[in-house]
Tab-separated table of C-alpha atoms in Angstrom:
chain	number	residue	atom	x	y	z
D	1	UNK	CA	-4.304	63.819	43.318
D	2	UNK	CA	-6.226	61.570	42.699
D	3	UNK	CA	-5.052	58.214	44.320
D	4	UNK	CA	-5.719	54.713	42.033
D	5	UNK	CA	-5.856	52.251	44.164
D	6	UNK	CA	-9.689	54.478	45.268
D	7	UNK	CA	-10.740	53.288	42.474
D	8	UNK	CA	-10.376	49.744	43.206
D	9	UNK	CA	-12.426	46.220	43.632
D	10	UNK	CA	-12.271	43.454	45.945
D	11	UNK	CA	-13.460	41.280	42.938
D	12	UNK	CA	-9.463	39.617	41.627
D	13	UNK	CA	-8.182	43.324	43.245
D	14	UNK	CA	-9.386	45.330	39.236
D	15	UNK	CA	-9.274	48.430	39.171
D	16	UNK	CA	-12.491	48.628	37.225
D	17	UNK	CA	-11.689	52.624	36.672
D	18	UNK	CA	-8.975	51.216	34.863
D	19	UNK	CA	-10.018	48.377	32.400
D	20	UNK	CA	-11.600	50.821	29.679
D	21	UNK	CA	-7.961	52.022	29.214
D	22	UNK	CA	-5.609	48.573	28.808
D	23	UNK	CA	-8.350	47.557	26.850
D	24	UNK	CA	-7.527	50.443	24.252
D	25	UNK	CA	-3.679	50.054	24.072
D	26	UNK	CA	-4.822	46.489	23.227
D	27	UNK	CA	-6.770	47.956	20.628
D	28	UNK	CA	-5.158	50.591	19.482
D	29	UNK	CA	-1.830	48.398	19.455
D	30	UNK	CA	-3.739	45.938	17.630
D	31	UNK	CA	-4.659	48.263	14.838
D	32	UNK	CA	-1.030	49.632	14.284
D	33	UNK	CA	0.517	46.416	14.634
D	34	UNK	CA	-0.713	45.360	10.432
D	35	UNK	CA	0.677	48.814	9.259
D	36	UNK	CA	3.145	49.984	11.474
D	37	UNK	CA	5.034	46.354	11.125
D	38	UNK	CA	4.973	45.903	7.513
D	39	UNK	CA	5.180	48.968	6.619
D	40	UNK	CA	9.272	48.968	4.685
D	41	UNK	CA	8.249	45.710	2.874
D	42	UNK	CA	5.218	47.484	2.180
D	43	UNK	CA	8.046	50.470	-0.281
D	44	UNK	CA	10.145	47.750	-1.124
D	45	UNK	CA	7.469	46.199	-3.203
D	46	UNK	CA	6.834	49.314	-4.494
D	47	UNK	CA	10.369	49.135	-5.265
D	48	UNK	CA	11.690	51.604	-3.220
D	49	UNK	CA	15.647	51.042	-2.183
D	50	UNK	CA	16.657	51.399	1.393
D	51	UNK	CA	17.980	54.931	0.800
D	52	UNK	CA	14.069	55.812	0.073
D	53	UNK	CA	12.558	54.046	2.142
D	54	UNK	CA	14.931	56.140	4.726
D	55	UNK	CA	14.126	58.878	3.296
D	56	UNK	CA	9.989	58.248	4.011
D	57	UNK	CA	11.336	57.697	7.625
D	58	UNK	CA	12.510	60.221	8.345
D	59	UNK	CA	10.208	62.668	6.925
D	60	UNK	CA	7.659	60.802	8.396
D	61	UNK	CA	8.120	61.432	12.356
D	62	UNK	CA	9.266	65.333	11.203
D	63	UNK	CA	6.258	67.434	12.225
D	64	UNK	CA	5.250	65.362	15.532
D	65	UNK	CA	8.454	67.798	17.270
D	66	UNK	CA	6.245	70.784	16.693
D	67	UNK	CA	2.091	68.407	17.186
D	68	UNK	CA	3.174	66.349	20.094
D	69	UNK	CA	3.918	69.492	22.570
D	70	UNK	CA	1.495	71.656	20.625
D	71	UNK	CA	-1.573	69.340	21.211
D	72	UNK	CA	0.213	68.370	24.943
D	73	UNK	CA	-0.175	72.296	26.078
D	74	UNK	CA	-3.675	72.359	24.528
D	75	UNK	CA	-4.264	69.148	26.158
D	76	UNK	CA	-3.493	70.369	29.324
D	77	UNK	CA	-5.098	73.900	29.069
D	78	UNK	CA	-8.931	73.053	28.155
D	79	UNK	CA	-8.555	69.565	29.454
D	80	UNK	CA	-9.399	67.595	26.639
D	81	UNK	CA	-8.329	64.502	26.224
D	82	UNK	CA	-10.579	62.448	25.474
D	83	UNK	CA	-11.824	64.206	22.576
D	84	UNK	CA	-7.796	64.724	21.364
D	85	UNK	CA	-8.002	61.022	21.669
D	86	UNK	CA	-10.800	60.660	19.354
D	87	UNK	CA	-10.319	62.854	17.075
D	88	UNK	CA	-6.720	61.447	16.521
D	89	UNK	CA	-8.432	57.632	16.101
D	90	UNK	CA	-10.295	58.844	13.381
D	91	UNK	CA	-8.079	61.296	11.551
D	92	UNK	CA	-5.841	56.720	11.506
D	93	UNK	CA	-8.749	55.750	10.213
D	94	UNK	CA	-9.212	58.202	7.046
D	95	UNK	CA	-5.152	57.799	6.884
D	96	UNK	CA	-5.056	53.613	6.930
D	97	UNK	CA	-8.217	53.550	3.673
D	98	UNK	CA	-5.741	56.457	2.066
D	99	UNK	CA	-3.130	53.267	1.797
D	100	UNK	CA	-5.671	50.407	1.431
D	101	UNK	CA	-6.984	52.692	-2.271
D	102	UNK	CA	-3.829	53.839	-2.927
D	103	UNK	CA	-2.705	52.865	-6.997
D	104	UNK	CA	0.927	51.361	-6.924
D	105	UNK	CA	3.782	49.172	-8.079
D	106	UNK	CA	4.803	46.020	-7.907
D	107	UNK	CA	8.049	45.648	-9.137
D	108	UNK	CA	11.043	43.381	-7.667
D	109	UNK	CA	14.035	44.308	-7.413
D	110	UNK	CA	14.331	48.528	-7.079
D	111	UNK	CA	13.037	51.372	-8.777
D	112	UNK	CA	16.600	53.982	-9.485
D	113	UNK	CA	16.112	57.076	-6.690
D	114	UNK	CA	16.146	60.032	-9.765
D	115	UNK	CA	13.139	58.088	-11.326
D	116	UNK	CA	10.746	57.468	-7.282
D	117	UNK	CA	11.945	61.618	-6.602
D	118	UNK	CA	10.278	62.492	-9.244
D	119	UNK	CA	6.945	61.231	-8.893
D	120	UNK	CA	4.373	62.925	-7.582
D	121	UNK	CA	2.896	59.557	-6.385
D	122	UNK	CA	5.878	58.406	-4.422
D	123	UNK	CA	4.988	62.213	-2.472
D	124	UNK	CA	1.336	61.222	-1.930
D	125	UNK	CA	2.516	58.106	-0.793
D	126	UNK	CA	5.071	59.557	1.501
D	127	UNK	CA	2.006	62.982	2.992
D	128	UNK	CA	-0.168	59.657	3.790
D	129	UNK	CA	2.672	58.066	5.903
D	130	UNK	CA	2.708	61.484	7.407
D	131	UNK	CA	-0.213	62.298	8.490
D	132	UNK	CA	-0.422	58.655	9.933
D	133	UNK	CA	2.415	58.739	11.798
D	134	UNK	CA	2.358	62.322	13.814
D	135	UNK	CA	-1.567	60.657	14.111
D	136	UNK	CA	-0.487	58.190	15.726
D	137	UNK	CA	2.497	60.024	17.808
D	138	UNK	CA	-0.214	62.164	19.123
D	139	UNK	CA	-2.412	59.352	20.326
D	140	UNK	CA	0.784	57.696	21.560
D	141	UNK	CA	0.726	61.144	23.748
D	142	UNK	CA	-2.813	61.817	24.693
D	143	UNK	CA	-2.996	57.830	25.947
D	144	UNK	CA	0.391	58.231	28.146
D	145	UNK	CA	-1.069	61.359	29.690
D	146	UNK	CA	-4.500	60.111	30.984
D	147	UNK	CA	-2.805	56.789	31.802
D	148	UNK	CA	-0.732	59.110	34.337
D	149	UNK	CA	-4.010	60.911	34.801
D	150	UNK	CA	-5.361	58.159	36.211
D	151	UNK	CA	-2.953	56.490	38.332
D	152	UNK	CA	-2.062	58.971	40.174
D	153	UNK	CA	0.623	58.333	42.366
D	154	UNK	CA	1.046	54.753	41.361
D	155	UNK	CA	2.807	56.200	38.190
D	156	UNK	CA	5.421	53.731	38.703
D	157	UNK	CA	2.293	50.789	37.787
D	158	UNK	CA	3.089	52.529	34.123
D	159	UNK	CA	3.703	49.320	32.702
D	160	UNK	CA	1.296	47.203	34.184
D	161	UNK	CA	-1.075	49.330	31.849
D	162	UNK	CA	0.742	49.565	28.996
D	163	UNK	CA	1.491	45.657	28.526
D	164	UNK	CA	-1.859	45.616	27.315
D	165	UNK	CA	-0.113	46.983	24.549
D	166	UNK	CA	2.041	44.545	23.746
D	167	UNK	CA	-0.792	41.684	24.313
D	168	UNK	CA	-3.023	43.223	20.958
D	169	UNK	CA	0.471	44.065	19.782
D	170	UNK	CA	1.619	40.511	20.185
D	171	UNK	CA	-1.715	38.862	18.675
D	172	UNK	CA	-2.660	40.177	16.021
D	173	UNK	CA	0.743	40.194	14.783
D	174	UNK	CA	1.412	36.789	14.338
D	175	UNK	CA	-2.659	36.410	12.654
D	176	UNK	CA	-1.863	39.505	10.286
D	177	UNK	CA	1.357	37.784	8.744
D	178	UNK	CA	0.162	34.137	8.246
D	179	UNK	CA	-2.796	35.876	5.878
D	180	UNK	CA	-0.311	37.460	4.662
D	181	UNK	CA	0.937	34.763	3.692
D	182	UNK	CA	-2.433	32.697	2.763
D	183	UNK	CA	-3.611	35.423	0.739
D	184	UNK	CA	-0.769	35.718	-1.255
D	185	UNK	CA	-1.024	31.922	-2.107
D	186	UNK	CA	0.361	31.286	-5.263
D	187	UNK	CA	0.989	34.764	-6.350
D	188	UNK	CA	4.654	36.324	-6.860
D	189	UNK	CA	3.976	38.681	-4.548
D	190	UNK	CA	2.344	40.073	-0.709
D	191	UNK	CA	-1.208	40.795	-1.094
D	192	UNK	CA	-1.715	43.500	2.375
D	193	UNK	CA	-5.441	43.681	1.946
D	194	UNK	CA	-5.832	41.500	5.336
D	195	UNK	CA	-3.418	43.773	6.948
D	196	UNK	CA	-5.990	47.148	6.652
D	197	UNK	CA	-9.138	45.413	6.952
D	198	UNK	CA	-8.043	43.689	10.165
D	199	UNK	CA	-6.792	48.003	10.838
D	200	UNK	CA	-9.756	49.170	10.231
D	201	UNK	CA	-11.778	46.907	12.146
D	202	UNK	CA	-10.231	47.544	15.041
D	203	UNK	CA	-9.657	50.879	15.155
D	204	UNK	CA	-13.828	51.287	14.868
D	205	UNK	CA	-13.755	49.508	17.855
D	206	UNK	CA	-11.866	51.510	19.540
D	207	UNK	CA	-13.246	54.964	18.499
D	208	UNK	CA	-16.302	52.708	20.643
D	209	UNK	CA	-14.169	52.275	24.114
D	210	UNK	CA	-12.685	55.530	23.642
D	211	UNK	CA	-15.442	56.487	24.659
D	212	UNK	CA	-16.806	54.845	28.160
D	213	UNK	CA	-13.125	56.610	29.323
D	214	UNK	CA	-13.460	58.010	32.257
D	215	UNK	CA	-11.530	61.477	33.151
D	216	UNK	CA	-10.352	62.287	36.502
D	217	UNK	CA	-9.916	65.664	36.406
D	218	UNK	CA	-6.864	66.979	38.522
D	219	UNK	CA	-6.990	70.528	40.109
D	220	UNK	CA	-5.396	72.589	38.504
D	221	UNK	CA	-1.616	73.408	39.293
D	222	UNK	CA	-0.819	77.315	39.289
D	223	UNK	CA	1.850	76.621	36.740
D	224	UNK	CA	-0.412	76.299	33.823
D	225	UNK	CA	-1.030	79.825	34.449
D	226	UNK	CA	1.604	80.470	33.326
D	227	UNK	CA	3.520	80.951	30.117
D	228	UNK	CA	5.594	78.073	28.434
D	229	UNK	CA	9.411	79.500	28.956
D	230	UNK	CA	8.083	79.668	32.836
D	231	UNK	CA	6.387	76.046	32.087
D	232	UNK	CA	10.086	74.410	30.703
D	233	UNK	CA	12.254	76.244	33.111
D	234	UNK	CA	10.484	74.711	35.655
D	235	UNK	CA	10.599	71.321	34.714
D	236	UNK	CA	14.444	71.449	33.557
D	237	UNK	CA	15.344	72.376	36.823
D	238	UNK	CA	18.090	70.291	37.230
D	239	UNK	CA	21.038	69.063	33.845
D	240	UNK	CA	20.169	65.267	34.930
D	241	UNK	CA	16.969	66.121	33.448
D	242	UNK	CA	18.594	67.619	30.404
D	243	UNK	CA	21.045	64.326	30.347
D	244	UNK	CA	18.211	62.245	30.719
D	245	UNK	CA	16.029	64.049	27.583
D	246	UNK	CA	20.108	63.233	25.396
D	247	UNK	CA	19.633	59.800	26.672
D	248	UNK	CA	16.579	59.464	25.753
D	249	UNK	CA	17.346	60.177	21.412
D	250	UNK	CA	19.994	57.182	21.226
D	251	UNK	CA	17.775	55.032	23.029
D	252	UNK	CA	15.145	56.582	19.997
D	253	UNK	CA	18.314	56.088	16.931
D	254	UNK	CA	18.134	52.836	18.466
D	255	UNK	CA	14.961	51.812	19.046
D	256	UNK	CA	14.690	52.867	14.780
D	257	UNK	CA	15.953	49.759	13.293
D	258	UNK	CA	14.051	47.489	14.861
D	259	UNK	CA	10.645	49.471	14.294
D	260	UNK	CA	11.540	49.666	10.195
D	261	UNK	CA	14.797	48.019	9.305
D	262	UNK	CA	14.280	44.474	10.887
D	263	UNK	CA	11.997	43.062	9.121
D	264	UNK	CA	13.415	43.703	6.076
D	265	UNK	CA	16.471	42.112	7.196
D	266	UNK	CA	14.765	39.262	8.213
D	267	UNK	CA	13.676	38.917	4.756
D	268	UNK	CA	16.965	39.626	3.569
D	269	UNK	CA	17.693	36.713	5.616
D	270	UNK	CA	15.059	34.631	3.222
D	271	UNK	CA	16.450	35.425	0.277
D	272	UNK	CA	20.350	35.163	1.494
D	273	UNK	CA	20.610	31.911	3.253
D	274	UNK	CA	16.885	29.768	2.914
D	275	UNK	CA	15.245	30.940	-0.139
D	276	UNK	CA	12.521	28.117	1.112
D	277	UNK	CA	11.432	30.343	3.613
D	278	UNK	CA	10.009	32.400	1.696
D	279	UNK	CA	6.605	31.436	1.204
D	280	UNK	CA	6.240	32.088	4.753
D	281	UNK	CA	8.200	35.548	5.853
D	282	UNK	CA	5.305	36.839	6.872
D	283	UNK	CA	4.211	34.160	9.046
D	284	UNK	CA	8.094	33.847	10.290
D	285	UNK	CA	7.662	37.924	10.821
D	286	UNK	CA	4.538	37.865	12.581
D	287	UNK	CA	5.399	35.233	14.886
D	288	UNK	CA	8.618	37.415	16.044
D	289	UNK	CA	6.433	39.655	17.098
D	290	UNK	CA	4.314	37.580	19.052
D	291	UNK	CA	7.309	36.606	21.142
D	292	UNK	CA	9.000	40.024	21.239
D	293	UNK	CA	5.163	41.235	22.802
D	294	UNK	CA	4.085	38.474	25.229
D	295	UNK	CA	7.403	36.606	26.274
D	296	UNK	CA	9.717	39.819	26.497
D	297	UNK	CA	7.630	43.083	27.100
D	298	UNK	CA	4.519	41.455	29.013
D	299	UNK	CA	6.692	40.545	31.382
D	300	UNK	CA	9.475	43.281	31.542
D	301	UNK	CA	5.614	45.534	31.829
D	302	UNK	CA	5.001	44.166	35.152
D	303	UNK	CA	8.582	43.546	36.803
D	304	UNK	CA	9.171	47.661	35.487
D	305	UNK	CA	7.345	48.742	38.353
D	306	UNK	CA	9.160	45.964	40.849
D	307	UNK	CA	12.714	47.037	39.141
D	308	UNK	CA	12.392	50.776	39.259
D	309	UNK	CA	11.079	50.769	43.601
D	310	UNK	CA	14.564	49.271	43.400
D	311	UNK	CA	17.251	50.942	40.559
D	312	UNK	CA	18.154	53.916	39.597
D	313	UNK	CA	16.393	54.663	36.567
D	314	UNK	CA	20.205	55.773	35.387
D	315	UNK	CA	21.184	52.458	35.495
D	316	UNK	CA	18.140	51.095	34.207
D	317	UNK	CA	18.913	53.048	30.859
D	318	UNK	CA	22.314	51.056	31.488
D	319	UNK	CA	20.831	48.034	31.069
D	320	UNK	CA	19.083	49.366	27.744
D	321	UNK	CA	21.980	50.154	26.026
D	322	UNK	CA	23.982	46.224	26.865
D	323	UNK	CA	21.329	44.723	25.426
D	324	UNK	CA	20.649	46.600	22.869
D	325	UNK	CA	24.570	46.063	21.763
D	326	UNK	CA	23.959	42.159	22.290
D	327	UNK	CA	20.860	41.720	20.344
D	328	UNK	CA	22.220	43.758	17.069
D	329	UNK	CA	24.873	41.145	17.661
D	330	UNK	CA	23.198	38.586	17.333
D	331	UNK	CA	21.386	39.931	14.533
D	332	UNK	CA	24.583	39.877	12.395
D	333	UNK	CA	25.748	36.392	12.649
D	334	UNK	CA	22.791	34.813	12.669
D	335	UNK	CA	21.586	32.711	9.142
D	336	UNK	CA	18.942	31.577	9.629
D	337	UNK	CA	15.260	32.775	10.381
D	338	UNK	CA	14.317	31.124	12.840
D	339	UNK	CA	17.515	31.562	15.131
D	340	UNK	CA	16.448	35.083	15.350
D	341	UNK	CA	12.808	33.967	17.866
D	342	UNK	CA	15.004	33.461	20.862
D	343	UNK	CA	16.914	36.967	20.325
D	344	UNK	CA	12.650	38.841	21.088
D	345	UNK	CA	12.719	37.873	24.134
D	346	UNK	CA	15.477	40.805	24.744
D	347	UNK	CA	12.509	43.319	22.920
D	348	UNK	CA	11.207	43.229	26.052
D	349	UNK	CA	14.097	45.402	28.145
D	350	UNK	CA	14.760	47.622	24.601
D	351	UNK	CA	11.460	48.295	24.712
D	352	UNK	CA	8.983	47.538	27.815
D	353	UNK	CA	11.118	48.517	30.289
D	354	UNK	CA	13.508	51.331	28.332
D	355	UNK	CA	9.933	53.391	28.212
D	356	UNK	CA	8.686	52.324	31.361
D	357	UNK	CA	11.770	54.215	32.696
D	358	UNK	CA	10.935	57.057	30.509
D	359	UNK	CA	8.394	57.621	31.619
D	360	UNK	CA	8.346	57.244	35.369
D	361	UNK	CA	10.920	59.336	35.580
D	362	UNK	CA	10.151	62.366	33.492
D	363	UNK	CA	7.074	62.498	35.579
D	364	UNK	CA	8.498	61.786	39.069
D	365	UNK	CA	10.242	65.163	37.655
D	366	UNK	CA	7.862	67.589	36.580
D	367	UNK	CA	5.416	69.720	38.418
D	368	UNK	CA	1.559	67.719	38.542
D	369	UNK	CA	-1.276	69.320	35.769
D	370	UNK	CA	1.198	69.257	33.119
D	371	UNK	CA	1.635	65.237	32.523
D	372	UNK	CA	0.278	65.806	28.758
D	373	UNK	CA	3.449	68.349	28.387
D	374	UNK	CA	5.665	66.693	29.560
D	375	UNK	CA	4.301	63.075	27.061
D	376	UNK	CA	4.436	66.020	24.237
D	377	UNK	CA	8.824	66.351	25.691
D	378	UNK	CA	9.127	62.364	25.476
D	379	UNK	CA	7.563	62.309	22.359
D	380	UNK	CA	9.405	64.613	20.476
D	381	UNK	CA	12.665	63.476	22.009
D	382	UNK	CA	11.789	59.606	21.907
D	383	UNK	CA	9.821	59.417	17.890
D	384	UNK	CA	10.656	63.072	17.153
D	385	UNK	CA	14.343	62.913	16.930
D	386	UNK	CA	15.554	59.652	17.806
D	387	UNK	CA	13.458	57.596	15.362
D	388	UNK	CA	14.481	59.768	12.465
D	389	UNK	CA	17.394	60.198	12.652
D	390	UNK	CA	18.420	56.799	13.207
D	391	UNK	CA	15.847	56.096	9.650
D	392	UNK	CA	17.724	58.242	8.535
D	393	UNK	CA	20.952	56.801	9.589
D	394	UNK	CA	19.456	53.198	8.657
D	395	UNK	CA	18.655	53.793	5.339
D	396	UNK	CA	22.097	54.683	4.941
D	397	UNK	CA	23.808	51.465	6.733
D	398	UNK	CA	20.902	49.616	4.378
D	399	UNK	CA	21.769	50.599	0.663
D	400	UNK	CA	26.171	51.379	1.454
D	401	UNK	CA	27.140	47.608	4.087
D	402	UNK	CA	23.621	45.884	3.754
D	403	UNK	CA	21.589	45.110	6.314
D	404	UNK	CA	23.406	42.560	8.533
D	405	UNK	CA	26.967	43.753	8.498
D	406	UNK	CA	25.052	47.400	9.210
D	407	UNK	CA	23.989	45.680	12.362
D	408	UNK	CA	26.544	45.193	13.467
D	409	UNK	CA	28.034	49.017	13.228
D	410	UNK	CA	25.206	49.089	15.336
D	411	UNK	CA	26.223	46.561	17.984
D	412	UNK	CA	29.095	48.149	18.019
D	413	UNK	CA	27.603	51.885	18.451
D	414	UNK	CA	25.290	50.432	21.237
D	415	UNK	CA	28.094	49.224	23.242
D	416	UNK	CA	29.978	53.306	23.097
D	417	UNK	CA	26.937	54.346	23.987
D	418	UNK	CA	26.382	52.246	27.425
D	419	UNK	CA	29.944	53.334	28.221
D	420	UNK	CA	29.525	56.653	28.241
D	421	UNK	CA	26.019	56.545	29.769
D	422	UNK	CA	28.261	54.578	32.839
D	423	UNK	CA	30.797	57.726	32.947
D	424	UNK	CA	27.769	60.676	32.391
D	425	UNK	CA	25.693	58.655	35.294
D	426	UNK	CA	28.805	58.612	37.514
D	427	UNK	CA	29.977	62.054	37.263
D	428	UNK	CA	27.096	63.829	37.628
D	429	UNK	CA	25.877	61.590	40.820
D	430	UNK	CA	29.355	62.754	41.958
D	431	UNK	CA	28.985	66.135	40.666
D	432	UNK	CA	24.696	66.197	42.734
D	433	UNK	CA	26.396	64.656	45.541
D	434	UNK	CA	27.527	67.831	48.021
D	435	UNK	CA	24.069	69.281	47.396
D	436	UNK	CA	22.537	66.168	48.810
D	437	UNK	CA	20.492	66.068	45.368
D	438	UNK	CA	17.159	63.764	46.008
D	439	UNK	CA	17.865	60.597	44.701
D	440	UNK	CA	15.842	59.869	41.122
D	441	UNK	CA	13.875	57.936	39.745
D	442	UNK	CA	12.998	55.122	42.579
């Protein structure tokens, strides 16, 4: 196994072998944020209802259920993570071009769902987003595979690499939001062209950077030579891992509301309570992401290594559920979009700490040499099962109850999840004590 300590230099104690990876995390999130963050509001501007958008966001991650584990197994078998990563960047570039050039109406209000679902353009739009989401999900799995490969024994330092994605996300979000508002001056609708141009430029830069990443080939593990069934039998040797995967799905469920319906909620606040903020709502939305990344994700990606050395992963997950409950409740009582800004510091716990905990725990629970397969399982549970379920439920809740009251319902669900998680954790710990099982994810 490669120990990342061997590649450090004395110049500011910088690991130069990890530098291209850090730059990639920065650029890949920079290229994604102009599209992903505004996807729901782009769809809303096309006249699609919350239910129609929920359908789009439910279907779009489903192909990843198959594609992530499949690509994970292929990457592990043929040792081609770099080629796979560069391929996803090219496909992502092409889908952004397709979205930019796709014709579509600009509508105020909603088009009847029956009319929308009979329109070929809707299904073309849906198909393009499905390809875009699938590509992003595979890229995330492959880049994290490369990351844990390069880290070697220091997998708990994953957050210190992934934090640069948050830096990129936070930097470009405010810039892209401000550009949309600037280019939309005097128009009745928002002009998203700056988002597409920014995304395409950063995709090109990312492709060049990935070509410079040096992949370290580990000694082949005998388990890779076994069939897929035996591989999964080895991965899931304890019921605690299976239970942990279930909680990953629940985390993905809650995360979907931040990913896809949060901007919709901010626009509702602006329209209902403070219409004077409408001309700069995209800037406000971008600023919330900047705070999420620099005020929340940045410190917690770095602190995750310190925390996970001292606190069991199960206890960290309980705190994440509780934080989701607090965050959703605050959304349900806030009326001014600007007052949402302080709440976004909590994203460091609900995203950065949560993701670092999941990856650290699962990688330590799995044999060496199958990192891509493990990442495929993680991302399938989180974004292939949890997020689609949350997207479907979110579309229904927003359509039935509105965005503000929906977050009150979600707060109650998060509290319930926290209590259930604590109870289940205590029960599983008691059951495992007589067997003198090792402490996990410390």
